[in-house]
PDB file of C-alpha atoms and ligand atoms in Angstrom:
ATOM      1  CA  UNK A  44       0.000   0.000   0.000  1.00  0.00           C
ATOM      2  CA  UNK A  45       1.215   3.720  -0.225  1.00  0.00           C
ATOM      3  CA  UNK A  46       2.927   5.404   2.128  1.00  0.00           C
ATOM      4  CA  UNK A  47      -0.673   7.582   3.129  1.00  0.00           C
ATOM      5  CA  UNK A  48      -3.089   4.545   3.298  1.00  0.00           C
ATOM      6  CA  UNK A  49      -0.298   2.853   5.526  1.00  0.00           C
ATOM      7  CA  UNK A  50       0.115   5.894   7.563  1.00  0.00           C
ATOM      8  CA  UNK A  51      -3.689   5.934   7.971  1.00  0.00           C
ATOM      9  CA  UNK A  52      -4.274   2.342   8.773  1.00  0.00           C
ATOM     10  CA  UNK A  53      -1.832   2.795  11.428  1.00  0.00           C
ATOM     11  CA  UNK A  54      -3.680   5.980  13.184  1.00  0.00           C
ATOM     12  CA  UNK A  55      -6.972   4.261  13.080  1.00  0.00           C
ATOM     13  CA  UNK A  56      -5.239   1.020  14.663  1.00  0.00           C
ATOM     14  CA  UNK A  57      -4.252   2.776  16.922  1.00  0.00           C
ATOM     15  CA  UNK A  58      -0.368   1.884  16.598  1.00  0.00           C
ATOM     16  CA  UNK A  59       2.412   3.719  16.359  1.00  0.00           C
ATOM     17  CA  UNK A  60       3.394   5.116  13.208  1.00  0.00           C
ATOM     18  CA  UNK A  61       7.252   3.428  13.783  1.00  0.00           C
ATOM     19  CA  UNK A  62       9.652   3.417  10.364  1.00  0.00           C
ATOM     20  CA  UNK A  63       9.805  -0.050  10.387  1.00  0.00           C
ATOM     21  CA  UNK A  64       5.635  -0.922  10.149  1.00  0.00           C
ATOM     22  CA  UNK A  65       5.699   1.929   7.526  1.00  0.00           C
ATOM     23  CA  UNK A  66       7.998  -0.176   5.557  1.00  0.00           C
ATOM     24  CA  UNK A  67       6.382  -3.416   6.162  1.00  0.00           C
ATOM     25  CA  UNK A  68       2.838  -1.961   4.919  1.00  0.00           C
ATOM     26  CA  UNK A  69       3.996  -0.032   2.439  1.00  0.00           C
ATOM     27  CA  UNK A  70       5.647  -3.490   0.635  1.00  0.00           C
ATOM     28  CA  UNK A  71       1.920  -4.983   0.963  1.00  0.00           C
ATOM     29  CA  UNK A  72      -0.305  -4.736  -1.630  1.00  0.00           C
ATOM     30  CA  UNK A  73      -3.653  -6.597  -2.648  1.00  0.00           C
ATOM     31  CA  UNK A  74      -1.426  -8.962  -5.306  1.00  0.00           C
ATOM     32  CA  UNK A  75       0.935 -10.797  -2.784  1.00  0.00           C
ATOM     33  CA  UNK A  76       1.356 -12.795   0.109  1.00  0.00           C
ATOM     34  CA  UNK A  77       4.636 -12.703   2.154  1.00  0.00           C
ATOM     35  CA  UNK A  78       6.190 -14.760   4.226  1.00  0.00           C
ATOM     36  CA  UNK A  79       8.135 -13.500   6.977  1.00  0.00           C
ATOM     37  CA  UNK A  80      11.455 -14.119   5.452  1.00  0.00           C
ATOM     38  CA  UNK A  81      10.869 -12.916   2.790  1.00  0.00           C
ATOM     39  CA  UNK A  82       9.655  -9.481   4.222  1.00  0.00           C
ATOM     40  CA  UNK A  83      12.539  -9.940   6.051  1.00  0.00           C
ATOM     41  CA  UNK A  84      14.687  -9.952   2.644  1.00  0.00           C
ATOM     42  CA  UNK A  85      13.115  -7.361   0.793  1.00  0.00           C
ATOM     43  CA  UNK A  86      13.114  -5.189   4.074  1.00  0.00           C
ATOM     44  CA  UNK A  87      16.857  -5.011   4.831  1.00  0.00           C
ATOM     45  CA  UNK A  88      17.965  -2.884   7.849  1.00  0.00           C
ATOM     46  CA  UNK A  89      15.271  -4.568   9.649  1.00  0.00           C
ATOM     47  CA  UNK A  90      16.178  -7.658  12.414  1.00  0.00           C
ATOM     48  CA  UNK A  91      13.770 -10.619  11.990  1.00  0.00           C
ATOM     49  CA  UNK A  92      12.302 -10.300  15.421  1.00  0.00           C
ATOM     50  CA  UNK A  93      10.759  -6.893  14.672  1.00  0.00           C
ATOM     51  CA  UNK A  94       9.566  -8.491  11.821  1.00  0.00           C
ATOM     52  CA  UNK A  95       7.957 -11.131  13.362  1.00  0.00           C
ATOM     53  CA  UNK A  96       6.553  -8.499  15.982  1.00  0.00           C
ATOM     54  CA  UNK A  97       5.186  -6.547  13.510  1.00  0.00           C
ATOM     55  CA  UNK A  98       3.008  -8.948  11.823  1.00  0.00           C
ATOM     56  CA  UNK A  99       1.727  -9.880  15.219  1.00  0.00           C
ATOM     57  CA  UNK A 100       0.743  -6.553  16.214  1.00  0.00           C
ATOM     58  CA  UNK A 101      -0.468  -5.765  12.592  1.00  0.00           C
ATOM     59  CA  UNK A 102      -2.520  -9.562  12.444  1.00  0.00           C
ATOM     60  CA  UNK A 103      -3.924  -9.030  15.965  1.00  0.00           C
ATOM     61  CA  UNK A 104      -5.278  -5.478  14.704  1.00  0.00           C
ATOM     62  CA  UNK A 105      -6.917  -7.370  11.620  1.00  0.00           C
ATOM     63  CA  UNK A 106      -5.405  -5.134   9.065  1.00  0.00           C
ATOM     64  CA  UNK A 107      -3.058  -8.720   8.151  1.00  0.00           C
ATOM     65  CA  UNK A 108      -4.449 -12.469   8.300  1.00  0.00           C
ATOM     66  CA  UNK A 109      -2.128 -14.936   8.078  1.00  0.00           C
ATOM     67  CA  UNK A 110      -2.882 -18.054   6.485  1.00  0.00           C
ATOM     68  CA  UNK A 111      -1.046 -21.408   6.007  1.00  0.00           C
ATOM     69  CA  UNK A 112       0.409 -22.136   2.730  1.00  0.00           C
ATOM     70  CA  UNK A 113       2.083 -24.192   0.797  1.00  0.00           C
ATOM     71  CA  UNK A 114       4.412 -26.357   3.019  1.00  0.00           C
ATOM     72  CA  UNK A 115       3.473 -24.894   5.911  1.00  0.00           C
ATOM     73  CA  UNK A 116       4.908 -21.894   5.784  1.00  0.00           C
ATOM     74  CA  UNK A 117       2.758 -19.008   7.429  1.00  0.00           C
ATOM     75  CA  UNK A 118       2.090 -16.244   4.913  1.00  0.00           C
ATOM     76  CA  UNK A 119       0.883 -12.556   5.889  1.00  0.00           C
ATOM     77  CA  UNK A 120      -1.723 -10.562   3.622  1.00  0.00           C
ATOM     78  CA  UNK A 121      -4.290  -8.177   3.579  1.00  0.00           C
ATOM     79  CA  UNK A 122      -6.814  -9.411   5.731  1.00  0.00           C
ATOM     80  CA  UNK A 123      -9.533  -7.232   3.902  1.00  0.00           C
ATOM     81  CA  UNK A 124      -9.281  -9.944   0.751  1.00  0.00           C
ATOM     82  CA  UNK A 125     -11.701 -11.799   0.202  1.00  0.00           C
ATOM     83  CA  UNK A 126     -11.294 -15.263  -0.842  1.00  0.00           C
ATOM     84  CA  UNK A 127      -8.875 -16.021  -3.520  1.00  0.00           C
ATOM     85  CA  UNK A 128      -6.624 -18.514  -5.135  1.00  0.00           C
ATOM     86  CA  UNK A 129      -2.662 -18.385  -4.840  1.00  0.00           C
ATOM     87  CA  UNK A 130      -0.043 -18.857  -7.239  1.00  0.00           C
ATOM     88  CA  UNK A 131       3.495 -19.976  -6.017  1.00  0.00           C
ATOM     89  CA  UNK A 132       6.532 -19.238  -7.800  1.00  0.00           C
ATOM     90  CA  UNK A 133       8.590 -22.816  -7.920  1.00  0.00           C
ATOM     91  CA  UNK A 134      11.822 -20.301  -8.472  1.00  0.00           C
ATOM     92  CA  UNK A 135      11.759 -17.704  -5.912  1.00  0.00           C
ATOM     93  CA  UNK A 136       8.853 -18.582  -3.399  1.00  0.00           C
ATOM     94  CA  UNK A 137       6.837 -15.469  -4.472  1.00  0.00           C
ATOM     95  CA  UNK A 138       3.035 -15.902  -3.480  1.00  0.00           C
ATOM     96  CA  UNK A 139       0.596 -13.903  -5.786  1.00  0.00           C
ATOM     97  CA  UNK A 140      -3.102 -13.510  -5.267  1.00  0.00           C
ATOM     98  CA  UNK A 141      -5.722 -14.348  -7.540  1.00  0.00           C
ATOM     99  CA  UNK A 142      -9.090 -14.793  -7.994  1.00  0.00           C
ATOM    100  CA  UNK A 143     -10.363 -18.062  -7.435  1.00  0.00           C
ATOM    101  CA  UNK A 144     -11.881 -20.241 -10.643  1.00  0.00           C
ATOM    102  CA  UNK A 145     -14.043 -22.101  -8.446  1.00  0.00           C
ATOM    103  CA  UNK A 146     -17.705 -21.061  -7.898  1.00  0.00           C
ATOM    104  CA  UNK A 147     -17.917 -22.412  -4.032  1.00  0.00           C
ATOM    105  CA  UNK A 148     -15.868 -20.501  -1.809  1.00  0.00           C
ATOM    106  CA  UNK A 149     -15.710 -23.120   1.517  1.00  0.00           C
ATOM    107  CA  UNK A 150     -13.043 -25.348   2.813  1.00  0.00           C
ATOM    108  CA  UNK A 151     -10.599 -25.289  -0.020  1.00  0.00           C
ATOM    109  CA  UNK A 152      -7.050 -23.771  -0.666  1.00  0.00           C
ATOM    110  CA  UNK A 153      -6.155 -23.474  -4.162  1.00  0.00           C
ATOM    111  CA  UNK A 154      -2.277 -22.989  -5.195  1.00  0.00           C
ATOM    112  CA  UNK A 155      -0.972 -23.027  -8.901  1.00  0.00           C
ATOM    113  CA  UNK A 156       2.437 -23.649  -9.289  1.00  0.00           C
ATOM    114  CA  UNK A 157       4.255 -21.114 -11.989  1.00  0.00           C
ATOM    115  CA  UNK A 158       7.033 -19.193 -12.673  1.00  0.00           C
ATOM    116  CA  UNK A 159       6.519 -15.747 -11.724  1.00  0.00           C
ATOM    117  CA  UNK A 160       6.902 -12.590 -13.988  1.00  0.00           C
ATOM    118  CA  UNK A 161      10.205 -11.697 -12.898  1.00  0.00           C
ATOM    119  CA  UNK A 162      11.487 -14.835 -12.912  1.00  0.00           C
ATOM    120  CA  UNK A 163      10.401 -15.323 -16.376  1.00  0.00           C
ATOM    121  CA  UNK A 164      12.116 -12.240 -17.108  1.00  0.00           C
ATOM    122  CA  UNK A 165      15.188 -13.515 -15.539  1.00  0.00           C
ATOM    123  CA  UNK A 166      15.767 -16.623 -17.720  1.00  0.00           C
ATOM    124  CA  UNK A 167      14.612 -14.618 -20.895  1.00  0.00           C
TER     125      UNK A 167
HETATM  126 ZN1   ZN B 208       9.711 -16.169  -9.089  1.00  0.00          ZN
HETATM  127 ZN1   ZN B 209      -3.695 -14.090  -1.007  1.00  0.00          ZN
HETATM  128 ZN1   ZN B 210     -11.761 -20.852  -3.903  1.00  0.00          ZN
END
């Protein structure tokens, strides 16, 4: 999200409006889910912990939900989506959001396995 709609979801949480959960909203958007590695990663400067502390505080709040995906791993999104389909990147891990093909929305989780866009780009 941009750096306004993140400041404002923080102020009407009711959290602080600290660097580091600035950066960790702003790399959120409605197309991805993240695990926290991989925010980790992308974040830099950042130690896991906080990480980890932020998605707490930011899942407890209900602005993230986390969901378990593909091999267990715990991914963070927007908790505003409503129910979708992932695709996983087999290369780099990346989890994009999709709509989901299916017309019944109950007890299901749908992943495709791809190679994402920038991977794609990568091996071009
Ligand atoms: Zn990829
Ligand atoms: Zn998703
Ligand atoms: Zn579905």
């Amino acid at each position: 999200m941009i750096k306004a709609i993140a400041e404002k979801t923080l102020r009407q949480a009711g959290l602080r409006k600290t660097t580091d959960r600035l950066h960790l909203l702003e790399l959120i958007d409605p197309a991805r889910a993240w695990t926290a590695d991989q925010l980790f990663t992308e974040l830099k400067k950042v130690n896991l912990s906080t990480v980890y502390r932020n998605l707490t505080v930011l899942t407890e709040k209900g602005i993230l939900r986390s969901i378990i995906g593909h091999g267990g791993k715990t991914l963070y999104e927007l908790a505003e989506r409503s129910h979708h389909a992932h695709t996983v990147c087999h290369d780099c891990g990346q989890v994009g959001c999709i709509p989901c093909p299916l017309k019944d929305s109950s007890n299901h989780l749908l992943e495709f396995y791809e190679t994402c866009e920038s991977c794609l780009a990568r091996h071009r």
